[in-house]
Amino acid sequence: MSSAEAAVVGSTFDIERGLQQLIARGYRFVHQTDGSGEMQAVVGVRVHDNVVDVVRLNAEDDVEAARLPGNEQNIFAPTSTLWRSRGEASQVLGEVLALPERPPVTAAASANGCWIPGRGGRSKWLAAS
């Protein structure tokens, strides 16, 4: 881990600030709910440079993140990943922020978009930009 990454992942990591940095990088967040409207998770998705970055916050100590090939059909049960992490919010968000902005050109195929959960258990198509 580089010193820059260590500074991001350090014990003084501010989760709220980390989420704001993700939004500034283009992540779109939705609140995933069950059929009765009870919030299950907060999910952030960003499509860029032929990859899809996904962050799922189930709880402060249960966060998952992954970088997927742009042609991945299901971002919640991917068949392949380019990078993945799971753990506490401060650790995982720090790792996401430390990821290189531009993955290697050979890393993935072109993305057209992905499905994200919507209200009432319905999904919405998020077109790649």
Short mmCIF file of N, CA and C in Angstrom, two decimals:
data_model
loop_
_atom_site.label_atom_id
_atom_site.label_comp_id
_atom_site.label_asym_id
_atom_site.label_seq_id
_atom_site.Cartn_x
_atom_site.Cartn_y
_atom_site.Cartn_z
N MET A 1 0.85 -1.17 0.00
CA MET A 1 0.00 0.00 0.00
C MET A 1 0.90 1.23 0.00
N SER A 2 0.62 2.18 -0.88
CA SER A 2 1.42 3.41 -0.94
C SER A 2 1.06 4.31 0.23
N SER A 3 1.89 5.32 0.46
CA SER A 3 1.62 6.25 1.56
C SER A 3 0.34 7.04 1.29
N ALA A 4 0.05 7.34 0.02
CA ALA A 4 -1.20 8.04 -0.32
C ALA A 4 -2.40 7.19 0.02
N GLU A 5 -2.32 5.88 -0.30
CA GLU A 5 -3.42 4.97 0.03
C GLU A 5 -3.56 4.82 1.53
N ALA A 6 -2.45 4.76 2.25
CA ALA A 6 -2.49 4.63 3.70
C ALA A 6 -3.17 5.84 4.33
N ALA A 7 -2.95 7.02 3.76
CA ALA A 7 -3.59 8.22 4.30
C ALA A 7 -5.09 8.17 4.10
N VAL A 8 -5.54 7.62 2.97
CA VAL A 8 -6.97 7.52 2.70
C VAL A 8 -7.62 6.46 3.58
N VAL A 9 -6.92 5.34 3.81
CA VAL A 9 -7.49 4.22 4.53
C VAL A 9 -7.26 4.34 6.04
N GLY A 10 -6.50 5.31 6.47
CA GLY A 10 -6.13 5.45 7.88
C GLY A 10 -7.30 5.47 8.84
N SER A 11 -6.99 5.34 10.13
CA SER A 11 -8.02 5.22 11.16
C SER A 11 -8.86 6.48 11.31
N THR A 12 -8.40 7.62 10.79
CA THR A 12 -9.16 8.86 10.90
C THR A 12 -10.02 9.11 9.66
N PHE A 13 -10.24 8.09 8.88
CA PHE A 13 -11.03 8.22 7.66
C PHE A 13 -12.44 8.66 7.99
N ASP A 14 -12.92 9.70 7.33
CA ASP A 14 -14.26 10.25 7.53
C ASP A 14 -15.19 9.65 6.48
N ILE A 15 -16.11 8.80 6.90
CA ILE A 15 -17.00 8.09 5.99
C ILE A 15 -17.86 9.06 5.19
N GLU A 16 -18.41 10.08 5.85
CA GLU A 16 -19.24 11.05 5.14
C GLU A 16 -18.45 11.76 4.05
N ARG A 17 -17.23 12.14 4.37
CA ARG A 17 -16.39 12.81 3.38
C ARG A 17 -16.05 11.86 2.23
N GLY A 18 -15.81 10.58 2.56
CA GLY A 18 -15.55 9.59 1.53
C GLY A 18 -16.71 9.44 0.57
N LEU A 19 -17.93 9.41 1.10
CA LEU A 19 -19.12 9.33 0.25
C LEU A 19 -19.26 10.58 -0.63
N GLN A 20 -18.94 11.74 -0.08
CA GLN A 20 -18.98 12.97 -0.86
C GLN A 20 -17.95 12.93 -1.99
N GLN A 21 -16.79 12.35 -1.72
CA GLN A 21 -15.77 12.23 -2.76
C GLN A 21 -16.23 11.28 -3.87
N LEU A 22 -16.92 10.21 -3.49
CA LEU A 22 -17.46 9.29 -4.50
C LEU A 22 -18.50 10.00 -5.37
N ILE A 23 -19.36 10.79 -4.76
CA ILE A 23 -20.36 11.55 -5.53
C ILE A 23 -19.66 12.52 -6.47
N ALA A 24 -18.61 13.17 -6.00
CA ALA A 24 -17.85 14.10 -6.84
C ALA A 24 -17.21 13.38 -8.03
N ARG A 25 -16.90 12.11 -7.87
CA ARG A 25 -16.31 11.31 -8.96
C ARG A 25 -17.36 10.77 -9.92
N GLY A 26 -18.63 10.98 -9.62
CA GLY A 26 -19.68 10.58 -10.55
C GLY A 26 -20.51 9.39 -10.11
N TYR A 27 -20.34 8.93 -8.89
CA TYR A 27 -21.19 7.84 -8.40
C TYR A 27 -22.61 8.35 -8.24
N ARG A 28 -23.58 7.52 -8.62
CA ARG A 28 -25.00 7.78 -8.40
C ARG A 28 -25.47 6.80 -7.34
N PHE A 29 -26.12 7.31 -6.30
CA PHE A 29 -26.55 6.46 -5.19
C PHE A 29 -28.06 6.29 -5.18
N VAL A 30 -28.50 5.07 -4.88
CA VAL A 30 -29.91 4.75 -4.70
C VAL A 30 -30.05 4.02 -3.38
N HIS A 31 -31.23 4.07 -2.82
CA HIS A 31 -31.53 3.37 -1.58
C HIS A 31 -32.36 2.14 -1.92
N GLN A 32 -31.73 0.98 -1.82
CA GLN A 32 -32.40 -0.28 -2.16
C GLN A 32 -33.36 -0.64 -1.03
N THR A 33 -34.62 -0.92 -1.40
CA THR A 33 -35.65 -1.26 -0.41
C THR A 33 -36.26 -2.62 -0.72
N ASP A 34 -36.89 -3.20 0.30
CA ASP A 34 -37.62 -4.45 0.08
C ASP A 34 -39.04 -4.11 -0.36
N GLY A 35 -39.87 -5.10 -0.51
CA GLY A 35 -41.24 -4.92 -0.98
C GLY A 35 -42.09 -4.02 -0.11
N SER A 36 -41.78 -3.94 1.19
CA SER A 36 -42.55 -3.10 2.10
C SER A 36 -41.97 -1.69 2.24
N GLY A 37 -40.90 -1.39 1.49
CA GLY A 37 -40.31 -0.07 1.54
C GLY A 37 -39.21 0.09 2.58
N GLU A 38 -38.86 -0.98 3.28
CA GLU A 38 -37.79 -0.94 4.29
C GLU A 38 -36.44 -0.88 3.57
N MET A 39 -35.60 0.11 3.93
CA MET A 39 -34.30 0.25 3.29
C MET A 39 -33.39 -0.92 3.65
N GLN A 40 -32.80 -1.52 2.62
CA GLN A 40 -31.91 -2.66 2.80
C GLN A 40 -30.44 -2.26 2.65
N ALA A 41 -30.16 -1.32 1.76
CA ALA A 41 -28.78 -0.92 1.49
C ALA A 41 -28.77 0.39 0.72
N VAL A 42 -27.61 1.03 0.73
CA VAL A 42 -27.35 2.20 -0.11
C VAL A 42 -26.34 1.72 -1.15
N VAL A 43 -26.69 1.90 -2.42
CA VAL A 43 -25.85 1.38 -3.50
C VAL A 43 -25.41 2.53 -4.40
N GLY A 44 -24.11 2.60 -4.62
CA GLY A 44 -23.54 3.60 -5.53
C GLY A 44 -22.98 2.91 -6.76
N VAL A 45 -23.25 3.48 -7.94
CA VAL A 45 -22.80 2.91 -9.20
C VAL A 45 -22.18 4.01 -10.04
N ARG A 46 -21.07 3.67 -10.67
CA ARG A 46 -20.43 4.60 -11.61
C ARG A 46 -19.94 3.79 -12.81
N VAL A 47 -20.37 4.20 -14.00
CA VAL A 47 -19.94 3.57 -15.24
C VAL A 47 -18.96 4.51 -15.91
N HIS A 48 -17.75 3.99 -16.18
CA HIS A 48 -16.73 4.82 -16.82
C HIS A 48 -15.66 3.94 -17.44
N ASP A 49 -15.03 4.44 -18.48
CA ASP A 49 -13.86 3.79 -19.07
C ASP A 49 -14.01 2.28 -19.23
N ASN A 50 -15.14 1.83 -19.72
CA ASN A 50 -15.41 0.42 -19.98
C ASN A 50 -15.45 -0.46 -18.74
N VAL A 51 -15.73 0.14 -17.58
CA VAL A 51 -15.91 -0.63 -16.34
C VAL A 51 -17.11 -0.07 -15.59
N VAL A 52 -17.58 -0.85 -14.62
CA VAL A 52 -18.64 -0.42 -13.73
C VAL A 52 -18.10 -0.57 -12.31
N ASP A 53 -18.11 0.53 -11.56
CA ASP A 53 -17.72 0.50 -10.15
C ASP A 53 -18.99 0.50 -9.32
N VAL A 54 -19.05 -0.41 -8.35
CA VAL A 54 -20.23 -0.56 -7.50
C VAL A 54 -19.80 -0.56 -6.05
N VAL A 55 -20.53 0.23 -5.23
CA VAL A 55 -20.32 0.25 -3.78
C VAL A 55 -21.67 -0.02 -3.14
N ARG A 56 -21.72 -1.01 -2.24
CA ARG A 56 -22.98 -1.36 -1.55
C ARG A 56 -22.74 -1.26 -0.05
N LEU A 57 -23.45 -0.33 0.59
CA LEU A 57 -23.35 -0.14 2.03
C LEU A 57 -24.55 -0.78 2.70
N ASN A 58 -24.33 -1.94 3.33
CA ASN A 58 -25.38 -2.63 4.07
C ASN A 58 -25.44 -2.09 5.50
N ALA A 59 -24.30 -1.78 6.07
CA ALA A 59 -24.15 -1.23 7.42
C ALA A 59 -22.75 -0.64 7.48
N GLU A 60 -22.46 0.11 8.54
CA GLU A 60 -21.15 0.74 8.66
C GLU A 60 -20.02 -0.28 8.69
N ASP A 61 -20.30 -1.47 9.18
CA ASP A 61 -19.28 -2.51 9.23
C ASP A 61 -19.49 -3.61 8.18
N ASP A 62 -20.34 -3.34 7.19
CA ASP A 62 -20.63 -4.32 6.14
C ASP A 62 -20.78 -3.60 4.81
N VAL A 63 -19.66 -3.38 4.14
CA VAL A 63 -19.64 -2.67 2.87
C VAL A 63 -18.93 -3.54 1.84
N GLU A 64 -19.50 -3.59 0.65
CA GLU A 64 -18.92 -4.33 -0.46
C GLU A 64 -18.66 -3.37 -1.60
N ALA A 65 -17.56 -3.58 -2.31
CA ALA A 65 -17.26 -2.77 -3.49
C ALA A 65 -16.60 -3.65 -4.53
N ALA A 66 -16.83 -3.31 -5.79
CA ALA A 66 -16.24 -4.08 -6.88
C ALA A 66 -16.08 -3.21 -8.11
N ARG A 67 -15.09 -3.54 -8.90
CA ARG A 67 -14.94 -2.98 -10.24
C ARG A 67 -15.19 -4.13 -11.20
N LEU A 68 -16.17 -3.95 -12.07
CA LEU A 68 -16.63 -5.01 -12.97
C LEU A 68 -16.33 -4.65 -14.41
N PRO A 69 -16.18 -5.65 -15.27
CA PRO A 69 -16.09 -5.36 -16.70
C PRO A 69 -17.37 -4.66 -17.16
N GLY A 70 -17.24 -3.78 -18.11
CA GLY A 70 -18.38 -3.00 -18.57
C GLY A 70 -19.50 -3.82 -19.17
N ASN A 71 -19.21 -5.04 -19.59
CA ASN A 71 -20.26 -5.87 -20.19
C ASN A 71 -20.91 -6.81 -19.18
N GLU A 72 -20.63 -6.63 -17.89
CA GLU A 72 -21.23 -7.48 -16.85
C GLU A 72 -22.74 -7.26 -16.83
N GLN A 73 -23.50 -8.34 -16.87
CA GLN A 73 -24.95 -8.26 -16.95
C GLN A 73 -25.63 -8.00 -15.61
N ASN A 74 -25.10 -8.52 -14.51
CA ASN A 74 -25.74 -8.37 -13.20
C ASN A 74 -24.72 -7.84 -12.21
N ILE A 75 -24.86 -6.58 -11.82
CA ILE A 75 -23.87 -5.97 -10.94
C ILE A 75 -23.95 -6.49 -9.50
N PHE A 76 -25.05 -7.16 -9.13
CA PHE A 76 -25.19 -7.69 -7.77
C PHE A 76 -24.75 -9.14 -7.64
N ALA A 77 -24.64 -9.84 -8.76
CA ALA A 77 -24.13 -11.20 -8.77
C ALA A 77 -23.26 -11.36 -10.02
N PRO A 78 -22.13 -10.65 -10.05
CA PRO A 78 -21.31 -10.67 -11.26
C PRO A 78 -20.64 -12.02 -11.49
N THR A 79 -20.44 -12.35 -12.76
CA THR A 79 -19.73 -13.58 -13.10
C THR A 79 -18.22 -13.35 -13.10
N SER A 80 -17.79 -12.10 -13.23
CA SER A 80 -16.36 -11.77 -13.18
C SER A 80 -16.18 -10.39 -12.58
N THR A 81 -15.06 -10.21 -11.91
CA THR A 81 -14.71 -8.92 -11.33
C THR A 81 -13.26 -8.60 -11.67
N LEU A 82 -12.97 -7.31 -11.74
CA LEU A 82 -11.60 -6.87 -11.95
C LEU A 82 -10.93 -6.55 -10.61
N TRP A 83 -11.75 -6.22 -9.62
CA TRP A 83 -11.29 -5.91 -8.26
C TRP A 83 -12.48 -6.04 -7.34
N ARG A 84 -12.24 -6.45 -6.10
CA ARG A 84 -13.33 -6.60 -5.14
C ARG A 84 -12.80 -6.43 -3.72
N SER A 85 -13.64 -5.84 -2.84
CA SER A 85 -13.28 -5.70 -1.43
C SER A 85 -14.55 -5.76 -0.59
N ARG A 86 -14.39 -6.21 0.66
CA ARG A 86 -15.51 -6.26 1.60
C ARG A 86 -14.97 -6.02 2.99
N GLY A 87 -15.71 -5.23 3.80
CA GLY A 87 -15.28 -4.97 5.16
C GLY A 87 -15.99 -3.76 5.73
N GLU A 88 -15.30 -3.07 6.63
CA GLU A 88 -15.87 -1.87 7.25
C GLU A 88 -15.84 -0.71 6.26
N ALA A 89 -16.77 0.23 6.44
CA ALA A 89 -16.91 1.35 5.51
C ALA A 89 -15.62 2.13 5.35
N SER A 90 -14.95 2.45 6.44
CA SER A 90 -13.73 3.26 6.34
C SER A 90 -12.67 2.57 5.50
N GLN A 91 -12.53 1.27 5.65
CA GLN A 91 -11.54 0.50 4.89
C GLN A 91 -11.93 0.43 3.41
N VAL A 92 -13.15 -0.01 3.13
CA VAL A 92 -13.56 -0.26 1.75
C VAL A 92 -13.68 1.05 0.97
N LEU A 93 -14.27 2.08 1.55
CA LEU A 93 -14.38 3.36 0.84
C LEU A 93 -13.00 3.93 0.54
N GLY A 94 -12.08 3.78 1.48
CA GLY A 94 -10.70 4.23 1.24
C GLY A 94 -10.07 3.49 0.08
N GLU A 95 -10.29 2.18 0.00
CA GLU A 95 -9.75 1.38 -1.10
C GLU A 95 -10.37 1.79 -2.43
N VAL A 96 -11.67 2.06 -2.44
CA VAL A 96 -12.33 2.49 -3.68
C VAL A 96 -11.74 3.81 -4.15
N LEU A 97 -11.56 4.74 -3.23
CA LEU A 97 -11.00 6.05 -3.59
C LEU A 97 -9.55 5.94 -4.05
N ALA A 98 -8.85 4.89 -3.64
CA ALA A 98 -7.46 4.70 -4.04
C ALA A 98 -7.33 3.97 -5.39
N LEU A 99 -8.44 3.44 -5.92
CA LEU A 99 -8.38 2.77 -7.22
C LEU A 99 -7.97 3.76 -8.30
N PRO A 100 -7.21 3.30 -9.30
CA PRO A 100 -6.87 4.20 -10.40
C PRO A 100 -8.14 4.61 -11.16
N GLU A 101 -8.18 5.85 -11.58
CA GLU A 101 -9.35 6.35 -12.31
C GLU A 101 -9.52 5.64 -13.63
N ARG A 102 -8.44 5.39 -14.32
CA ARG A 102 -8.51 4.74 -15.63
C ARG A 102 -7.90 3.36 -15.54
N PRO A 103 -8.74 2.31 -15.68
CA PRO A 103 -8.21 0.94 -15.66
C PRO A 103 -7.44 0.67 -16.95
N PRO A 104 -6.62 -0.38 -16.98
CA PRO A 104 -5.91 -0.72 -18.21
C PRO A 104 -6.88 -0.92 -19.37
N VAL A 105 -6.48 -0.54 -20.55
CA VAL A 105 -7.33 -0.60 -21.73
C VAL A 105 -7.81 -2.02 -21.99
N THR A 106 -7.01 -3.02 -21.69
CA THR A 106 -7.39 -4.41 -21.96
C THR A 106 -8.28 -4.99 -20.87
N ALA A 107 -8.64 -4.21 -19.85
CA ALA A 107 -9.36 -4.74 -18.70
C ALA A 107 -10.79 -5.15 -19.00
N ALA A 108 -11.48 -4.48 -19.92
CA ALA A 108 -12.90 -4.79 -20.09
C ALA A 108 -13.39 -4.39 -21.46
N ALA A 109 -14.56 -4.90 -21.80
CA ALA A 109 -15.23 -4.54 -23.04
C ALA A 109 -16.10 -3.31 -22.82
N SER A 110 -16.66 -2.80 -23.89
CA SER A 110 -17.49 -1.60 -23.83
C SER A 110 -18.76 -1.81 -23.02
N ALA A 111 -19.12 -0.79 -22.22
CA ALA A 111 -20.33 -0.87 -21.40
C ALA A 111 -21.46 -0.09 -22.05
N ASN A 112 -22.64 -0.66 -22.02
CA ASN A 112 -23.82 0.05 -22.50
C ASN A 112 -24.67 0.54 -21.34
N GLY A 113 -24.47 -0.02 -20.15
CA GLY A 113 -25.23 0.36 -18.98
C GLY A 113 -25.39 -0.83 -18.05
N CYS A 114 -26.20 -0.65 -17.02
CA CYS A 114 -26.44 -1.74 -16.07
C CYS A 114 -27.77 -1.51 -15.37
N TRP A 115 -28.27 -2.57 -14.73
CA TRP A 115 -29.50 -2.50 -13.98
C TRP A 115 -29.19 -2.14 -12.53
N ILE A 116 -29.95 -1.22 -11.96
CA ILE A 116 -29.83 -0.88 -10.55
C ILE A 116 -31.21 -1.00 -9.91
N PRO A 117 -31.24 -1.32 -8.61
CA PRO A 117 -32.54 -1.50 -7.96
C PRO A 117 -33.29 -0.17 -7.85
N GLY A 118 -34.60 -0.24 -8.03
CA GLY A 118 -35.44 0.94 -7.88
C GLY A 118 -36.42 0.74 -6.74
N ARG A 119 -37.40 1.57 -6.64
CA ARG A 119 -38.40 1.49 -5.58
C ARG A 119 -39.32 0.30 -5.78
N GLY A 120 -39.78 -0.24 -4.67
CA GLY A 120 -40.76 -1.32 -4.72
C GLY A 120 -40.24 -2.60 -5.33
N GLY A 121 -38.93 -2.83 -5.26
CA GLY A 121 -38.37 -4.04 -5.80
C GLY A 121 -38.20 -4.06 -7.31
N ARG A 122 -38.45 -2.94 -7.96
CA ARG A 122 -38.29 -2.86 -9.41
C ARG A 122 -36.89 -2.34 -9.74
N SER A 123 -36.37 -2.71 -10.89
CA SER A 123 -35.05 -2.29 -11.32
C SER A 123 -35.17 -1.22 -12.39
N LYS A 124 -34.11 -0.42 -12.52
CA LYS A 124 -34.04 0.62 -13.54
C LYS A 124 -32.76 0.41 -14.33
N TRP A 125 -32.80 0.71 -15.61
CA TRP A 125 -31.63 0.63 -16.47
C TRP A 125 -30.87 1.94 -16.38
N LEU A 126 -29.57 1.88 -16.03
CA LEU A 126 -28.71 3.04 -15.96
C LEU A 126 -27.80 2.99 -17.17
N ALA A 127 -28.04 3.89 -18.13
CA ALA A 127 -27.26 3.89 -19.36
C ALA A 127 -25.85 4.41 -19.09
N ALA A 128 -24.88 3.82 -19.75
CA ALA A 128 -23.49 4.27 -19.63
C ALA A 128 -23.34 5.62 -20.32
N SER A 129 -22.50 6.46 -19.72
CA SER A 129 -22.26 7.77 -20.34
C SER A 129 -20.85 7.89 -20.80
#
